[in-house]
XYZ file of C-alpha atoms in Angstrom:
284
model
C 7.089 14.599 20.578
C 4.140 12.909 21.791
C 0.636 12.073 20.907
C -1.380 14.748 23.448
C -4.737 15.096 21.426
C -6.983 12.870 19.486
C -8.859 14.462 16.907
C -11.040 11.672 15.962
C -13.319 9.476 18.234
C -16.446 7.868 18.247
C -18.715 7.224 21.268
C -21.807 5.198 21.441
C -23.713 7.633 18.960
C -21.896 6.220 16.654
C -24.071 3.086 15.288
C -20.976 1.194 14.210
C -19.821 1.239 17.831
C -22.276 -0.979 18.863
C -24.983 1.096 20.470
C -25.597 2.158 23.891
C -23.397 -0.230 26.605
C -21.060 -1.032 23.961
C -19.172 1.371 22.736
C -17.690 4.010 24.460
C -19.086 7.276 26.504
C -17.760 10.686 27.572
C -16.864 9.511 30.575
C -15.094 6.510 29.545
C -13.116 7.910 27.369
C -12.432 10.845 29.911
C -10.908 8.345 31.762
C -9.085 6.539 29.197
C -7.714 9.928 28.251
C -6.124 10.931 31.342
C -4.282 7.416 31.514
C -3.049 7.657 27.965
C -1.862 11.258 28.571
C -3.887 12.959 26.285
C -5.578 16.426 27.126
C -7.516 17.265 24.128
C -10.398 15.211 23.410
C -12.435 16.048 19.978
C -15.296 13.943 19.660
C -16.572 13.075 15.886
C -19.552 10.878 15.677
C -20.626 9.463 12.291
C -23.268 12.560 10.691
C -25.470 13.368 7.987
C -26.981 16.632 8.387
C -30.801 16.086 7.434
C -31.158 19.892 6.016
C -28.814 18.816 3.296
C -31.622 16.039 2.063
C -31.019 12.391 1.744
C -31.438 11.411 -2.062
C -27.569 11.203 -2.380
C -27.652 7.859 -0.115
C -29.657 5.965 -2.420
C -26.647 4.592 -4.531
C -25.810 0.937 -5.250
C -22.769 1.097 -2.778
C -21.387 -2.398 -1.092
C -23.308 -1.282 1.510
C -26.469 0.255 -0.249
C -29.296 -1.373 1.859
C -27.964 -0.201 5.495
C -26.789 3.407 4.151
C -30.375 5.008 4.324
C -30.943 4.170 7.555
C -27.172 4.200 8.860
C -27.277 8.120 8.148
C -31.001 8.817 8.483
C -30.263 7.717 11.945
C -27.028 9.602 13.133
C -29.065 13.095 12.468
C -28.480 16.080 13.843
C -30.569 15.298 17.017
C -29.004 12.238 17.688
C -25.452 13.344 17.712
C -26.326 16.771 19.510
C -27.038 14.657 22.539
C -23.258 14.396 23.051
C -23.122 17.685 23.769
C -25.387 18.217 25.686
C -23.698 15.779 28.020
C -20.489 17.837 27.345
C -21.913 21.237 28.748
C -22.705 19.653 32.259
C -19.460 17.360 32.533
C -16.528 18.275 34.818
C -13.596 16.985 32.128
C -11.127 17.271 35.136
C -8.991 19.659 32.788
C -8.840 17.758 29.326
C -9.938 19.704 26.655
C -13.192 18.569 25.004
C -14.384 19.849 21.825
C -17.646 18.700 20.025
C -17.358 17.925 16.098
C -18.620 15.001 13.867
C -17.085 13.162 11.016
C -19.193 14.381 8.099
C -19.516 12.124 5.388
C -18.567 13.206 1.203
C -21.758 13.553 -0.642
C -20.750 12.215 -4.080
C -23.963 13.312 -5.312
C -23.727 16.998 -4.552
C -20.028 16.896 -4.918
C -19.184 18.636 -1.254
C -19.762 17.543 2.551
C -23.303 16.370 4.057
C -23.655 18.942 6.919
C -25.044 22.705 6.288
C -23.075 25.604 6.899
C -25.739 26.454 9.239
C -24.835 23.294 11.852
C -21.302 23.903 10.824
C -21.461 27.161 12.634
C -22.434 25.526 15.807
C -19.530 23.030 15.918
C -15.991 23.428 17.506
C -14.615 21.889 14.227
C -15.921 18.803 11.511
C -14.010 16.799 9.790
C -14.611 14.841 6.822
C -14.400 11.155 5.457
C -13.496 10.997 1.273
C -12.712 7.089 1.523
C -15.807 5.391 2.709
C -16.116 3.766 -0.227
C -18.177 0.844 1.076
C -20.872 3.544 1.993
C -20.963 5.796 -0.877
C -19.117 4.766 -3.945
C -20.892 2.937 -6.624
C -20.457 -0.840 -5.653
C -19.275 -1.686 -9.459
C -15.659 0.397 -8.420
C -15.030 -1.693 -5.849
C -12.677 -4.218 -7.082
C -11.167 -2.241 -10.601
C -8.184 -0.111 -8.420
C -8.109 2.518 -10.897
C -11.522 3.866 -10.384
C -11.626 3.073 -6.944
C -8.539 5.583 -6.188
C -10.394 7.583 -8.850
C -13.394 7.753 -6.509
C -11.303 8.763 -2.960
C -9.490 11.459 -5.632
C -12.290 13.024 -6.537
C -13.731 13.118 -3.356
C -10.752 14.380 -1.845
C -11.080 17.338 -4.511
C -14.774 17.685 -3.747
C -14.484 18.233 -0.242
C -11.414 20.676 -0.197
C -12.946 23.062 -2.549
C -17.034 23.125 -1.775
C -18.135 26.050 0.393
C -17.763 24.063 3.619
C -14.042 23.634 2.674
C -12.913 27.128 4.720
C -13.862 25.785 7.954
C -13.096 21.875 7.442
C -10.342 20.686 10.520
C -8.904 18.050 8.712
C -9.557 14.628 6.706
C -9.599 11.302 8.173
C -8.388 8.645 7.121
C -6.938 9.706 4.133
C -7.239 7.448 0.604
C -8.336 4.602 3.549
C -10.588 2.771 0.485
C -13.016 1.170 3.182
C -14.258 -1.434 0.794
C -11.296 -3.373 0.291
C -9.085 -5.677 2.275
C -6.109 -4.222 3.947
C -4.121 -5.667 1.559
C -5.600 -3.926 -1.500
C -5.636 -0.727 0.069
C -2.032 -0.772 -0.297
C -1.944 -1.001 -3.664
C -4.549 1.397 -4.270
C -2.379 4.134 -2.995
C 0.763 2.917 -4.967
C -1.607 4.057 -7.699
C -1.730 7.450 -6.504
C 1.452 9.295 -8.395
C 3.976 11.500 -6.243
C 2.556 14.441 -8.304
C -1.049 13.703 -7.938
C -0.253 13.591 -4.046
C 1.127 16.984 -4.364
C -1.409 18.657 -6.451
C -3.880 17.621 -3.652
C -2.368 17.980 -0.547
C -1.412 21.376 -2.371
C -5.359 22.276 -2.262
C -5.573 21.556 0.964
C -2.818 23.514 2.446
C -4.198 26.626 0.372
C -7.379 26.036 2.799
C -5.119 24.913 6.226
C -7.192 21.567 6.085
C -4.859 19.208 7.665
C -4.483 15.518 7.393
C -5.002 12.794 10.010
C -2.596 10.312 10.703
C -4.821 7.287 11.975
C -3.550 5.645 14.652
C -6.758 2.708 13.895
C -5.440 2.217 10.641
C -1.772 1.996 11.520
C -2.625 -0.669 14.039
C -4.895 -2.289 10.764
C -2.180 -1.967 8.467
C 0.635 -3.187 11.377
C -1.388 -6.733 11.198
C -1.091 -7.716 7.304
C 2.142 -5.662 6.565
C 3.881 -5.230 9.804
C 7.221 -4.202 8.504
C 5.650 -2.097 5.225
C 4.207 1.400 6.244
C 6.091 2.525 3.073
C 2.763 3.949 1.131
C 2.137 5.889 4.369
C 5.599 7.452 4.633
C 5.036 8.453 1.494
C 1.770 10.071 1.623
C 2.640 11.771 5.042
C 5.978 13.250 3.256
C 4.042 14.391 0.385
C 1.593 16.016 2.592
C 4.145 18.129 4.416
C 5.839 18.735 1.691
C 2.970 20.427 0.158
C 2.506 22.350 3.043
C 0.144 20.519 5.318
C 0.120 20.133 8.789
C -1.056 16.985 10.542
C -3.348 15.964 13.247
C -3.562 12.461 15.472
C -6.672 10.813 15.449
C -7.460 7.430 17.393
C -10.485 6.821 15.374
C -11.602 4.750 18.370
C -15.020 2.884 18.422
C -14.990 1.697 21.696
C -13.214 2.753 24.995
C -11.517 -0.524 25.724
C -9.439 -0.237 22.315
C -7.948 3.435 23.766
C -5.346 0.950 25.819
C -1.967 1.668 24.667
C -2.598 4.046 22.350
C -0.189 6.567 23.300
C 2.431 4.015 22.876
C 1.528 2.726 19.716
C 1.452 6.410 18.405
C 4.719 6.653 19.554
C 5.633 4.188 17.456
C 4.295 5.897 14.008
C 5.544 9.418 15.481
C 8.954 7.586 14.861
C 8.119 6.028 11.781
C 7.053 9.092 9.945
C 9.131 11.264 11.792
C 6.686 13.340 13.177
C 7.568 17.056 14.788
C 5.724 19.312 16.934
C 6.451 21.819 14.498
C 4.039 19.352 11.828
C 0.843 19.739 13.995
C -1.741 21.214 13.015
C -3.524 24.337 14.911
C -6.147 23.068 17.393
C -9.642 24.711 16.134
C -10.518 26.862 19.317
C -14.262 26.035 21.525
C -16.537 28.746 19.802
């Protein structure tokens, strides 16, 4: 099979892009897209949804002094001028869909967008391993709570209210405040069983789970002949019962080069079948 959609990308929205002239725009990417072979575009901009308050990101995270603003910023306003720009854009016959990668409130113990703006996407995903933005700072280097944190989180997003329409979660036990190297680990922490039991939950709601191309590439750098943990965790998954969707998790349009191939590459690796995709969420 091949890598036709990408589930997961940021444009210039997203603050950690770079800002406007940096990172990447609709049209960039539409072009990217069409080189790569890929003809379903989701876009998924950082969000917190403002009606759901901000009190939660006021925690002494790694990041704790740029979280306020980081979120406070990527609004609903600010990310609905994507689409916007989608509605009056030929796509030249690539799919587009508009979402946003929500972010886990730990706080509230669910997903920081309403079910009122969730209504008005084409799908949302969610992000249970940003642990640099919203797990308490003092986890950060003792493994065991850290993959206590993401497990939690993973629980709290695949059963709060929002859970019945969630797409998928990215970047799966990714624990964002670590080095590549101790991310490994982390997940060698997580048992077989305690996979199971929570790709289990998520099956029961069809959320499926993103392979990241990003964090192959990441991971391809510091262990380049050691995707074992992710085998393992994409087995599980399936095994469980859930299906699986590509995301590039790109930043910036000039990092979409060769991303079809390198996909190809982990499609190998995992062993990846059409028939382990999940169902596209249709434009509303």
């Amino acid at each position: 099979m091949k890598m036709t959609h990408d589930f997961h990308i940021h444009t210039e929205l997203s603050i950690c892009s770079g800002g406007p002239g940096q990172g990447g725009t609709l049209q960039g990417y539409l072009e990217a897209a069409k080189r790569e072979g890929i003809t379903t575009l989701g876009f998924a901009d950082h969000f917190w949804d403002e009606g759901v308050g901000f009190d939660s990101l006021y925690i002494d995270s790694v990041q704790a002094a740029d979280v306020p603003w980081y979120y406070k910023t990527q609004n609903t306003a600010h990310v609905w001028q994507l689409k916007e720009e989608i509605d009056k854009t030929d796509t030249g016959g690539i799919e587009v869909l508009f979402g946003v990668e929500g972010e886990y409130d730990p706080c509230n113990h669910g997903i920081a967008i309403t079910p009122e703006t969730a209504e008005k996407l084409d799908f949302y995903t969610v992000a249970h391993s940003h642990t640099h933005m919203m797990m308490d700072k003092a986890f950060a280097n003792d493994f065991i709570k850290h993959r206590d944190y993401m497990i939690q989180g993973f629980i709290d997003c695949v059963t709060c209210p929002l859970a019945d329409g969630l797409f998928s979660l990215v970047h799966p036990f990714e624990a964002c405040a670590s080095p590549q190297t101790d991310r490994y680990e982390i997940r060698r922490l997580i048992s077989d069983d305690e996979y199971l039991r929570l790709f289990e939950m998520a099956a029961k709601k069809n959320i499926a789970i993103e392979v990241n191309i990003s964090e192959m590439r990441a991971n391809r750098m510091v262990r380049p002949d050691d995707f074992s943990e992710h085998e393992r965790m994409f087995r599980l998954a399936r095994r469980a019962g859930c299906k699986l969707v590509f995301g590039s998790d790109a930043h910036r349009v000039d990092r979409y080069e060769n991303m079809s191939a390198d996909a190809d590459e982990f499609i190998k690796l995992f062993d990846i079948k059409e028939s382990d995709i999940a169902i596209f969420p249709h434009k509303k």
